[in-house]
XYZ file of C-alpha atoms in Angstrom:
611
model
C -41.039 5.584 27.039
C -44.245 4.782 24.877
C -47.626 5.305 26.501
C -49.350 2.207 27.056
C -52.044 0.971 24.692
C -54.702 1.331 27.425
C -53.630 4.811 28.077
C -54.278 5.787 24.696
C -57.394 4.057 24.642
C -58.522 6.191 27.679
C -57.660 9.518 26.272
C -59.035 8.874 22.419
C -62.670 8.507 24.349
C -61.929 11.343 26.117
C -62.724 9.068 29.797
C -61.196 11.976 31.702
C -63.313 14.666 30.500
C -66.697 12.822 31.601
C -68.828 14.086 33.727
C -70.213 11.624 36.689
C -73.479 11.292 35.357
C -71.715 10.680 32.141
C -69.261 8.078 33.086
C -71.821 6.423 35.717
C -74.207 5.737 32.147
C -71.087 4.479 30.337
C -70.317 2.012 33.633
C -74.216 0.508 33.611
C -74.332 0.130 29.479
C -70.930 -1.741 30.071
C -72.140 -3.907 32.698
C -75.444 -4.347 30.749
C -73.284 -6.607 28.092
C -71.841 -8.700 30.345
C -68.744 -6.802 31.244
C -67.259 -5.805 34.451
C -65.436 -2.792 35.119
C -62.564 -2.446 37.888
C -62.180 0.934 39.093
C -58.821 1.510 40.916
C -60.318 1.543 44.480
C -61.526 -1.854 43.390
C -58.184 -3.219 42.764
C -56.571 -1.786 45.827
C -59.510 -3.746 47.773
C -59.225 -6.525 46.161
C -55.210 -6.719 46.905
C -54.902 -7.099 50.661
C -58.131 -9.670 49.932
C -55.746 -11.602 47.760
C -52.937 -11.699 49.427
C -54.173 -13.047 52.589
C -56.479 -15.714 50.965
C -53.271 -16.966 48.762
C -50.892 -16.066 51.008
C -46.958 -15.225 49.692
C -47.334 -17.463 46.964
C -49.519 -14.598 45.234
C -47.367 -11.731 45.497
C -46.390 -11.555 41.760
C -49.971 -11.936 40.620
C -51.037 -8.226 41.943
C -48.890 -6.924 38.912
C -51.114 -8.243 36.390
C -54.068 -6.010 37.616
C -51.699 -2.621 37.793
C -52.020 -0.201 35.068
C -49.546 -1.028 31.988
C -47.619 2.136 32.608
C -46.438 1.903 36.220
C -45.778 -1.645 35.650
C -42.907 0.099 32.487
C -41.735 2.350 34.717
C -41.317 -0.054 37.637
C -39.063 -2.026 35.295
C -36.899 1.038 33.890
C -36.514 2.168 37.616
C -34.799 -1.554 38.635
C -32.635 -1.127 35.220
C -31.587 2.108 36.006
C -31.080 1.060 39.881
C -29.520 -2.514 38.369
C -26.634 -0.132 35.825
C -26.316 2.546 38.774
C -25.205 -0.233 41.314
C -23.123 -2.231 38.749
C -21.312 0.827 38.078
C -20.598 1.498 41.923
C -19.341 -1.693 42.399
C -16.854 -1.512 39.263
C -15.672 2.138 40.487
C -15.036 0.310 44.006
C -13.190 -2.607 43.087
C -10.882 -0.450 40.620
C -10.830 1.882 43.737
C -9.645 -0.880 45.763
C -7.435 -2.479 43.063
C -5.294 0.682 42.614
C -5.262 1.904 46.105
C -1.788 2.454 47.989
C -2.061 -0.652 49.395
C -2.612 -2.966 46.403
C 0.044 -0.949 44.637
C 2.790 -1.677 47.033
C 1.463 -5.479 46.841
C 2.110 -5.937 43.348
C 5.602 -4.379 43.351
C 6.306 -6.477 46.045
C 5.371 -9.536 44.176
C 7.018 -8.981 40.993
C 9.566 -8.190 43.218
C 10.085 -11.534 45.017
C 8.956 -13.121 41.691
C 11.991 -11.409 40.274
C 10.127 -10.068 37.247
C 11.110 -6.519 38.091
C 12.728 -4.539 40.748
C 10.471 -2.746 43.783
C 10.850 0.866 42.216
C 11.503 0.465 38.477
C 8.554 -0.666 35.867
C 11.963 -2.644 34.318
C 11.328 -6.446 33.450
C 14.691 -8.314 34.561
C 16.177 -10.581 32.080
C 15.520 -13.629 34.183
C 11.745 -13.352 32.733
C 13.272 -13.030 28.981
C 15.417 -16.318 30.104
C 12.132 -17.858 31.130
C 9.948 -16.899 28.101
C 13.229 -17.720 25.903
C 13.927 -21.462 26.970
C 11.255 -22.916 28.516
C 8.386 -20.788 27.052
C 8.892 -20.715 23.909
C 9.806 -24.691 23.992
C 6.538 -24.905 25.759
C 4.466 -22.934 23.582
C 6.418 -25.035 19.742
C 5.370 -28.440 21.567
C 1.583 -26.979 21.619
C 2.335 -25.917 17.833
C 3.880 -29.205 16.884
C 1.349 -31.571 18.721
C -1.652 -29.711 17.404
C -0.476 -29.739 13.562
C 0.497 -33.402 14.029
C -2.760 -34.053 15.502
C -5.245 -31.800 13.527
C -3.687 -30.656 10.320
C -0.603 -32.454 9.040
C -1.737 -36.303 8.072
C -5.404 -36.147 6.797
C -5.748 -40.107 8.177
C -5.005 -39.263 11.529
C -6.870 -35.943 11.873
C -9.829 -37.312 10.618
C -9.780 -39.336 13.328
C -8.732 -37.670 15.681
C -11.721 -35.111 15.604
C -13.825 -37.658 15.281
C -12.990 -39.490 18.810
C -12.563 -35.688 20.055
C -15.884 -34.632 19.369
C -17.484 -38.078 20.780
C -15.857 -37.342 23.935
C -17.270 -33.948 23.760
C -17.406 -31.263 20.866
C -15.156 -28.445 23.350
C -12.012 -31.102 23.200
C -11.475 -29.975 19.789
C -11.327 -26.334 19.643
C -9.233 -26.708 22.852
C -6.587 -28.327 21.166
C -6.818 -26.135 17.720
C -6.635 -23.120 20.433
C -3.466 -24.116 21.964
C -1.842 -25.485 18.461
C -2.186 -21.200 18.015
C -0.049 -20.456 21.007
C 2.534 -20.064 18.553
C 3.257 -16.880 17.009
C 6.616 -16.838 15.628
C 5.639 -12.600 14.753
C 4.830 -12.001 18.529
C 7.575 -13.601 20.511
C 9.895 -12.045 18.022
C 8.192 -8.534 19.222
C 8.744 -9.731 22.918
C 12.296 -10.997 23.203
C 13.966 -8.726 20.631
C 15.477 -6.377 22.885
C 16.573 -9.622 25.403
C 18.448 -10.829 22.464
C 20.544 -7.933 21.659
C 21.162 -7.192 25.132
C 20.758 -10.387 27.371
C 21.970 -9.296 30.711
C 19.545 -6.014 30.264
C 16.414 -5.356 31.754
C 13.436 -4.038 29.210
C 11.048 -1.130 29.808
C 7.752 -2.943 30.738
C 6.003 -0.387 28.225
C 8.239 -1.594 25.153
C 7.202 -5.001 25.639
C 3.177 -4.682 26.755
C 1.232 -5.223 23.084
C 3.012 -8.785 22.742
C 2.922 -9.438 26.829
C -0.426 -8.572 26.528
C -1.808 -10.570 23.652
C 0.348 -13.599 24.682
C -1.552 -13.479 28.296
C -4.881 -13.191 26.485
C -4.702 -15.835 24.775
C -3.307 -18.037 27.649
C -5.895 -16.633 29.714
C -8.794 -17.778 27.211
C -7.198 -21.477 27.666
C -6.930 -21.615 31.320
C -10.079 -22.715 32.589
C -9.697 -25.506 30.359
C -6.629 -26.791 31.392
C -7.656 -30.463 32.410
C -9.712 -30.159 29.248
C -6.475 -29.838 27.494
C -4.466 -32.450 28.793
C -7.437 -35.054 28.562
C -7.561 -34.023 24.458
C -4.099 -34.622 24.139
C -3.900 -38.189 25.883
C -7.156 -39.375 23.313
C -5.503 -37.399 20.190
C -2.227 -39.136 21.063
C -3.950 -42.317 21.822
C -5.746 -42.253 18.285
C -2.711 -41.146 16.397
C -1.169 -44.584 17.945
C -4.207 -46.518 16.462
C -3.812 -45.012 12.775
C 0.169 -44.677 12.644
C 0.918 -48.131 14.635
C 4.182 -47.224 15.347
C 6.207 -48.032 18.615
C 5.166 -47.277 21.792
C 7.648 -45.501 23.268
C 7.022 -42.360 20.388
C 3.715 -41.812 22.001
C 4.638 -42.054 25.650
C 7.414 -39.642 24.836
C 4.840 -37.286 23.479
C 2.616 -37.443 26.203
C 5.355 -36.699 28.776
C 6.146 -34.083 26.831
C 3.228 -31.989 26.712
C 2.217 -32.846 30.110
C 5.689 -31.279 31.273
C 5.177 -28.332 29.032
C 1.932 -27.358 29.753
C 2.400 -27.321 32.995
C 5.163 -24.982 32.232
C 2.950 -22.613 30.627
C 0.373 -22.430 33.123
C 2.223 -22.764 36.259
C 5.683 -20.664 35.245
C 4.619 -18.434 32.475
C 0.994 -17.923 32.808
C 1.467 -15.878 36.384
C 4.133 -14.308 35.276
C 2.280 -12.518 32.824
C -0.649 -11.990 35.167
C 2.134 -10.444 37.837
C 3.669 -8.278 34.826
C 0.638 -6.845 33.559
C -0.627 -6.137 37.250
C 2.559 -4.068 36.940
C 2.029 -2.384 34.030
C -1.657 -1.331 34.885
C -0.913 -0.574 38.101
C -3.993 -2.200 39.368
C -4.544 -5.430 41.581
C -6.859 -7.514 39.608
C -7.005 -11.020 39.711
C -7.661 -13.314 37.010
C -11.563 -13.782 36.222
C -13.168 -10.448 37.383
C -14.064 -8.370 35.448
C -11.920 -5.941 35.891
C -8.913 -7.776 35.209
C -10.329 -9.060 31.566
C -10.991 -5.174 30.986
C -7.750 -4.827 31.676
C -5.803 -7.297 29.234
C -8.661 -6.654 26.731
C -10.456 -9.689 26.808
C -13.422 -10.197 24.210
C -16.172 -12.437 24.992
C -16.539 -14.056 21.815
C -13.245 -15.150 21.647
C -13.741 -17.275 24.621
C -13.884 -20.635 24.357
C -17.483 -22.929 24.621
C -19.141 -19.906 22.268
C -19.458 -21.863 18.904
C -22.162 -24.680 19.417
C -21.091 -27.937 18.016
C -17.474 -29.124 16.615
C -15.892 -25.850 14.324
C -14.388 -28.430 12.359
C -17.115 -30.834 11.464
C -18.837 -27.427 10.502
C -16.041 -26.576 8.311
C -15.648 -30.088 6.694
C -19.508 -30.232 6.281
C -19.495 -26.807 4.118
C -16.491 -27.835 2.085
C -18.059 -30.906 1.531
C -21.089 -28.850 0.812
C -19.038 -26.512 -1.852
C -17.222 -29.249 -3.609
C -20.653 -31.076 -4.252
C -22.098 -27.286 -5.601
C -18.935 -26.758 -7.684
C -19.885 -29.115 -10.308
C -23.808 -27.835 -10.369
C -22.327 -24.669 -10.837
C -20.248 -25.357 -14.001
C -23.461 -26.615 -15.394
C -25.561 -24.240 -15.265
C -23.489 -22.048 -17.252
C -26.871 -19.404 -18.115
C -26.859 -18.422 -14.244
C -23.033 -18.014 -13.962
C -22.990 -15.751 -17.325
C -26.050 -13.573 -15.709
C -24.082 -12.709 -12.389
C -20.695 -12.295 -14.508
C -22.687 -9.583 -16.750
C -24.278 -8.236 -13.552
C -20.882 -7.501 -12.337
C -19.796 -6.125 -15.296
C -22.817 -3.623 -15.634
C -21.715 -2.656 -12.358
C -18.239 -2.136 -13.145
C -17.996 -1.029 -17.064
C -21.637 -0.243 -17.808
C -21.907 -1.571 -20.314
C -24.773 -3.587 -22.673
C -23.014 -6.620 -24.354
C -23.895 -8.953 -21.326
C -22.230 -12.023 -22.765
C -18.930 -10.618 -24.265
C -18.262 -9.328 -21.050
C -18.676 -11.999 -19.188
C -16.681 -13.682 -21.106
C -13.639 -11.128 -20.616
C -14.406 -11.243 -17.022
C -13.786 -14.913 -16.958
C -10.251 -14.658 -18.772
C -9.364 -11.738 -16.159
C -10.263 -14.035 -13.381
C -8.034 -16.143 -14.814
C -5.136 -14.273 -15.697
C -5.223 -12.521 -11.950
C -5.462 -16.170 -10.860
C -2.689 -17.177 -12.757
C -0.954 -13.898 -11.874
C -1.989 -14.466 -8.236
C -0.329 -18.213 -8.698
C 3.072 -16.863 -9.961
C 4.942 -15.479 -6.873
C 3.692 -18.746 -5.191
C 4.567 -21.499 -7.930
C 8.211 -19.061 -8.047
C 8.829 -19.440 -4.423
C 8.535 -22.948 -5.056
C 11.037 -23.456 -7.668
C 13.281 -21.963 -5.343
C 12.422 -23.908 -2.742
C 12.826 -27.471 -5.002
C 16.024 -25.956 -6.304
C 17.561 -25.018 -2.610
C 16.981 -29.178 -1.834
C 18.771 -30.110 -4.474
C 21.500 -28.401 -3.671
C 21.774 -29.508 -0.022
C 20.668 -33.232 -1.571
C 24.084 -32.720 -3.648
C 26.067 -32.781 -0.476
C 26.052 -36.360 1.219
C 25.496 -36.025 5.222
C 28.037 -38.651 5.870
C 30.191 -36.404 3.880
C 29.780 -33.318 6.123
C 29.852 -35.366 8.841
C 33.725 -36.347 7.897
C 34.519 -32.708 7.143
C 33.061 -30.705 10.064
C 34.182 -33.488 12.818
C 37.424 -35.683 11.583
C 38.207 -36.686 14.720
C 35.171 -38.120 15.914
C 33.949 -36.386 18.696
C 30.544 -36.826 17.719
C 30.554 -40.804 17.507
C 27.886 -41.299 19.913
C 25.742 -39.295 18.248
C 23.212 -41.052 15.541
C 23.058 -39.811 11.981
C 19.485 -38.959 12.554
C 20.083 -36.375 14.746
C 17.897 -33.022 13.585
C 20.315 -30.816 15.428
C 23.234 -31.661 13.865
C 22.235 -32.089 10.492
C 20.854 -28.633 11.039
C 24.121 -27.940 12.394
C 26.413 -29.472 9.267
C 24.292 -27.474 6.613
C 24.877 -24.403 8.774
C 28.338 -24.608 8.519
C 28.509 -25.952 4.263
C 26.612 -22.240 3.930
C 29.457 -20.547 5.886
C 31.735 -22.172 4.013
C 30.318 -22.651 0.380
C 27.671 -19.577 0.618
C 28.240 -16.753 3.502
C 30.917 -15.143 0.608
C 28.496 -13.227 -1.002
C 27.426 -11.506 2.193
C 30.924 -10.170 2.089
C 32.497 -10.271 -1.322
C 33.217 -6.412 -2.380
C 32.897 -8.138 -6.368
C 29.060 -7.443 -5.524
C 28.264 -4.333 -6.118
C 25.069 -2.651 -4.383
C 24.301 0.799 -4.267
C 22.160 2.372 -1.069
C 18.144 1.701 -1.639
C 15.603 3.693 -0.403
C 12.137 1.975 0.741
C 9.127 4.351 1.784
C 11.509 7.139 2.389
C 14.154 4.893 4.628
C 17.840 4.791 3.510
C 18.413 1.068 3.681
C 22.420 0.159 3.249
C 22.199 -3.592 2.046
C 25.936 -3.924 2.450
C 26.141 -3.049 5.941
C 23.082 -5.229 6.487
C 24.660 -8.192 5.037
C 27.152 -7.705 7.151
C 25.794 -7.574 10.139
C 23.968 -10.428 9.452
C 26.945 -13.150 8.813
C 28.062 -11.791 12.432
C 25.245 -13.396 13.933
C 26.153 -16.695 12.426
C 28.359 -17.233 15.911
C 24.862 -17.303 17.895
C 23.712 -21.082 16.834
C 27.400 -21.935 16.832
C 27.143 -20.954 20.344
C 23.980 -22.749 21.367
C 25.373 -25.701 19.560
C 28.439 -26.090 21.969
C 25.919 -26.285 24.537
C 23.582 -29.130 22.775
C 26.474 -31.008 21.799
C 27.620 -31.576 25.122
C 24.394 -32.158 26.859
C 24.062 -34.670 24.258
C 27.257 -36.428 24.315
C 26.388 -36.877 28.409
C 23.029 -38.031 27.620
C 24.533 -40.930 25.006
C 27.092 -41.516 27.692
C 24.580 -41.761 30.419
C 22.178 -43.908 28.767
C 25.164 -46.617 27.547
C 26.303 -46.804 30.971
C 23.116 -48.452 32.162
C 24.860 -51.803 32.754
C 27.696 -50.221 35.136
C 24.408 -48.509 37.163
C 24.511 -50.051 40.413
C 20.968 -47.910 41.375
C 18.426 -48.056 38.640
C 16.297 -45.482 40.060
C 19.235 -43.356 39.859
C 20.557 -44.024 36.437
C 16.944 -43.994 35.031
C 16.516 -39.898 37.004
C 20.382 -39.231 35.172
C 18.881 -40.051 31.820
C 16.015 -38.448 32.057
C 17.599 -35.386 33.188
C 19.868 -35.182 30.262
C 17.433 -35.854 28.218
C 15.607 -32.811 29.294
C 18.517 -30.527 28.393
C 19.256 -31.795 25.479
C 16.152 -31.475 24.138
C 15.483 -27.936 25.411
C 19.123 -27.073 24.044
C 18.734 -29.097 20.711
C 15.057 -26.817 20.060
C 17.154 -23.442 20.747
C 19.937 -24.252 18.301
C 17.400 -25.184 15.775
C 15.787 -22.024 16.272
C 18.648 -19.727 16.270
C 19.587 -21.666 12.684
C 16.307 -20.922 10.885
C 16.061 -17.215 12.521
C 19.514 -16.812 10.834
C 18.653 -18.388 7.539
C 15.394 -16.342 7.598
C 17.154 -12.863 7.707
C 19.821 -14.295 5.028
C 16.813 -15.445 2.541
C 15.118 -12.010 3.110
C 17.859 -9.759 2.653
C 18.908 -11.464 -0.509
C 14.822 -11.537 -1.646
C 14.917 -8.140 -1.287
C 18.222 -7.566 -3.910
C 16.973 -10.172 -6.587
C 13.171 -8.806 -6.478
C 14.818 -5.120 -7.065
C 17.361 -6.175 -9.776
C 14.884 -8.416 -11.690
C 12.064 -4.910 -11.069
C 15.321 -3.461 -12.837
C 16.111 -1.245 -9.979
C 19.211 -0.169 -9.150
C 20.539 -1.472 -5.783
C 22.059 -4.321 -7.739
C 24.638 -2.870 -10.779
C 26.932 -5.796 -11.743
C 24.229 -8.929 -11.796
C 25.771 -9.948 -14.471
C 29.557 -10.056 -13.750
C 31.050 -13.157 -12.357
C 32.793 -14.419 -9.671
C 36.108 -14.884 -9.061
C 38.084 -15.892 -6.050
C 41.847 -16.207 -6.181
C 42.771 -17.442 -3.157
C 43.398 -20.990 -2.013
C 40.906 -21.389 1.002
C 38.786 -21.026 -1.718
C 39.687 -22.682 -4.742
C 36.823 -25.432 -4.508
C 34.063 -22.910 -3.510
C 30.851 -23.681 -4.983
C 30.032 -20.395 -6.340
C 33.460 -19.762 -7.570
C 33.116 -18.768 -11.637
C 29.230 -18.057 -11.017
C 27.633 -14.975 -12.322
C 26.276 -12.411 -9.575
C 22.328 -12.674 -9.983
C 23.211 -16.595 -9.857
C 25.418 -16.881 -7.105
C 22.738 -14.074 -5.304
C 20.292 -16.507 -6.341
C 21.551 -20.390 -4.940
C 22.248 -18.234 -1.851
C 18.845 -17.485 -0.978
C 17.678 -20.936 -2.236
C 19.574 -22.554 0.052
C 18.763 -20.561 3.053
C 15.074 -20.330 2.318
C 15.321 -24.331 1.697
C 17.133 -24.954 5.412
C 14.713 -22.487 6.723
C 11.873 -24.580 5.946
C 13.141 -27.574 7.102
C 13.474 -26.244 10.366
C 10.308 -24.691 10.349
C 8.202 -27.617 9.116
C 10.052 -30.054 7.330
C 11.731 -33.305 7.914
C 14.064 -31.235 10.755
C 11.222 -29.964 12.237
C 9.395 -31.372 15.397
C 9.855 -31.939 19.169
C 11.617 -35.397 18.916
C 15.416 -34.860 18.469
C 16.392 -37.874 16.116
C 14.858 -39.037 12.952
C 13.252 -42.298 12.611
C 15.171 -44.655 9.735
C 12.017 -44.019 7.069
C 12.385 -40.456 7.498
C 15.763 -40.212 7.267
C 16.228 -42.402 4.470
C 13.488 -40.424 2.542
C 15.084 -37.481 3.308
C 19.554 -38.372 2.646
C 19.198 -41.550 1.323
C 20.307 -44.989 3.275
C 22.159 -44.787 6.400
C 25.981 -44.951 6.492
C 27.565 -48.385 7.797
């Protein structure tokens, strides 16, 4: 540490090489000009003098008459003493957290939790089933409410943050927080192995990165749980203002996300607390210290840190930029200087304004570059609605259930419209994941042999998976019609109104997994087939008859669709059609917690409702 200005002072006038006749002169021609000079007997005198005329109150004021330097060092010693004990109490409660004793605890919990067995760092399926159904229904309601709320209708999310940050500025990153929940990516990463094997158990280490970052971000939202459930009841109360629509929408909403938040922090959330106990091996509980060292908590990516709304500061700067953006075409001088600063940096070279001229057309043409695989994806997306808009759903209806078994069931219903498009792409479509009239050759892709036939095929084999689920929604919602039309034969209300409800709970719950098991499948079709078409229009080689056509000769399949079609188009309306359905599940008109479609939706979507 630096001396102290008043040391230095002392030794540049050399105060301890003076002599005491020397020093006793100094003293008197200091005094002579009106100064007074404290030796440090004086001050120790003067102390105990202090002290008792002031009593306790003047125990900090002695430190202003100490010498600079001890008072430095007095302060470095507490720092030192304040790290050494911190550390000593960290290295004791990890002690304690992974002693014998706390280790036998946490088996035993995740034991009686049945998360894993007493002995084996397994995770039991029953936690898969868990995260699977009610988790990830949970975590899509979060994701649905928060886009409807924040992001998908400018109206309402205008004012929506506006009531959210008069009631308090924290409501609104809350619910942008928990609209995040939902990473598509990261429960993929966590269920995987569940889903190829579902009566399994998983090694807790193959699942840990995605356990772990789901926790962390659960754990960043659970102090602010009440928070969370006020936001939602004012969002959903000023979404009812704007939209005006009935009642019973919004109720339905709130009951909802009351239900499945409470799932996530009272079901999932300690389960994930008990499982990565188990994978650290160490007894920490949620909030110390040692337990966000543990999951790898970082403190700015806790919630309360920004001051003020984050969205009225990002609506204030793009306000800010779009009122700038016109200034800046003005002033065309200033632009052309930075342009032909850039390009002295890049080319070196002299011609200022010729080059910043050709570094405005390159910006361009990578824009436009930049803007082709996007405006591309959206042809084929535009293109794959057409096609389903080509088949009527009244149609399908008629053709995937003649004899009526679904006659309860409304038109509107997401699930099964999901369901009838599903099965027009086995029947019209899933031929050219089988067809040996394609011809694809093995590809290799950084070094991996990648055998797109054998892929295909293994992907039409997961087709039975929805079809499965969709057994299961079908009759939870045929007893849910049933139970709600027999409301006049109920001789207990309270009864028939809890037999409702409850099938109404698992239908909905089914009706979410069945979408989600449609658009998983569609997604691996619409990639696959990505892959081929970007190769053969690269002019690779995994593609070698693009453009033969197709032929089928046999009956079942005299009135395909693709029947005549070159290759590269039949390859082509394929993956249109899956990516289409795909994004209708994920956030189109088939998308969203409530099961049936209101009649404006539906109309704008398949036209007016059969009679």
């Amino acid at each position: 540490m630096d001396e102290m200005e008043f040391d230095r002072t002392r030794k540049a006038i050399g105060a301890q090489n003076l002599g005491a006749q020397d020093r006793k002169k100094m003293l008197d021609q200091l005094k002579g000009s009106g100064g007074q000079v404290l030796g440090e007997r004086a001050v120790r005198k003067e102390e105990p003098e202090r002290e008792r005329s002031r009593g306790r109150s003047s125990g900090g004021s002695g430190e202003g008459t100490r010498m600079p330097s001890e008072i430095a060092r007095e302060n470095r010693k507490k720092e030192l003493e304040a790290q050494a004990r911190l550390r000593k109490e960290l290295e004791a409660e990890e002690k304690a957290a992974s002693g014998f004793f706390a280790r036998v605890g946490i088996k035993m919990r995740c034991m009686f939790m049945g998360l894993t067995p007493y002995g084996q760092d397994m995770v039991k399926p029953s936690f898969f089933s868990l995260i699977n159904l009610e988790g990830k229904r949970a975590l899509m309601e979060c994701n649905i409410l928060g886009n409807e709320l924040l992001f998908s209708e400018p109206a309402v999310s205008k004012e929506v943050r506006k009531e959210l940050s008069r009631s308090g500025p924290l409501y609104v990153e809350v619910l942008e927080r928990a609209s995040k929940l939902y990473d598509r990516k990261e429960l993929s990463e966590l269920l995987s192995d569940y889903q190829d094997y579902p009566d399994r158990s998983v090694p807790l280490d193959a699942i840990r990165p995605s356990l772990f970052a789901l926790l962390r971000k659960l754990y960043y939202l659970r102090p602010y749980s009440e928070a969370f459930q006020v936001a939602a009841e004012l969002a959903i109360g000023t979404q009812q203002k704007v939209q005006k629509k009935a009642t019973s929408l919004y109720d339905s909403k709130r009951k909802k996300i009351r239900a499945d938040w409470r799932t996530l922090m009272e079901q999932v959330y300690p389960a994930l607390v008990a499982l990565a106990q188990r994978a650290e091996m160490k007894k920490a509980e949620p909030g110390t210290r040692l337990f966000e060292n543990m999951i790898g908590v970082v403190e700015s990516d806790k919630l309360g840190k920004i001051t003020g709304s984050s969205s009225e500061v990002q609506e204030a700067n793009r306000q800010t930029s779009q009122k700038q953006a016109p200034e800046e075409e003005s002033k065309e001088a200033s632009s052309e200087k930075a342009d032909n600063a850039e390009l002295a940096e890049d080319e070196a070279l002299d011609a200022s304004e010729l080059n910043s001229g050709e570094a405005e057309e390159n910006q361009e043409e990578q824009a436009a570059e930049s803007d082709e695989p996007e405006s591309q994806g959206q042809k084929e997306l535009q293109y794959g609605m057409q096609v389903m808009s080509s088949f009527p759903i009244d149609e399908l209806r008629k053709r995937y259930d003649p004899k009526g078994e679904w006659k309860l069931v409304p038109y509107q219903d997401k699930v099964v419209i999901a369901y009838l498009f599903l099965r027009l792409f086995e029947d019209e479509f899933s031929v050219v994941l089988t067809t040996p009239q394609i011809k694809l050759h093995t590809a290799y892709r950084g070094g991996v042999k990648i055998d797109y036939r054998e892929r295909m095929s293994d992907c039409l084999e997961k087709i039975r998976q929805p079809y499965d689920y969709f057994k299961t929604y079908i009759h939870e919602c045929l007893e849910f019609h049933r139970a709600a039309r027999d409301s006049a034969q109920a001789g207990n209300y309270v009864e028939h109104a809890k037999k409702v409800s409850f099938h109404d709970s698992r239908r909905g719950q089914s009706g979410r997994q069945t979408r989600i098991q449609i658009k998983d499948f569609m997604d691996e079709v619409n990639t696959i087939l990505t892959e081929i078409i970007e190769d053969f229009r690269a002019g690779g080689s995994t593609l070698s008859n693009g453009e033969d056509s197709l032929q089928f000769d046999l009956k079942p399949n005299e009135g395909m669709r693709l029947d005549g079609k070159k290759v590269k188009e039949a390859l082509m309306e394929t993956s249109c059609f899956a990516k289409a359905l795909a994004h209708r599940l994920e956030s189109g008109d088939l998308y969203g917690g409530v099961i049936e479609m209101n009649t404006e939706d539906y109309q704008k979507s398949f036209g007016a409702l059969p009679s």
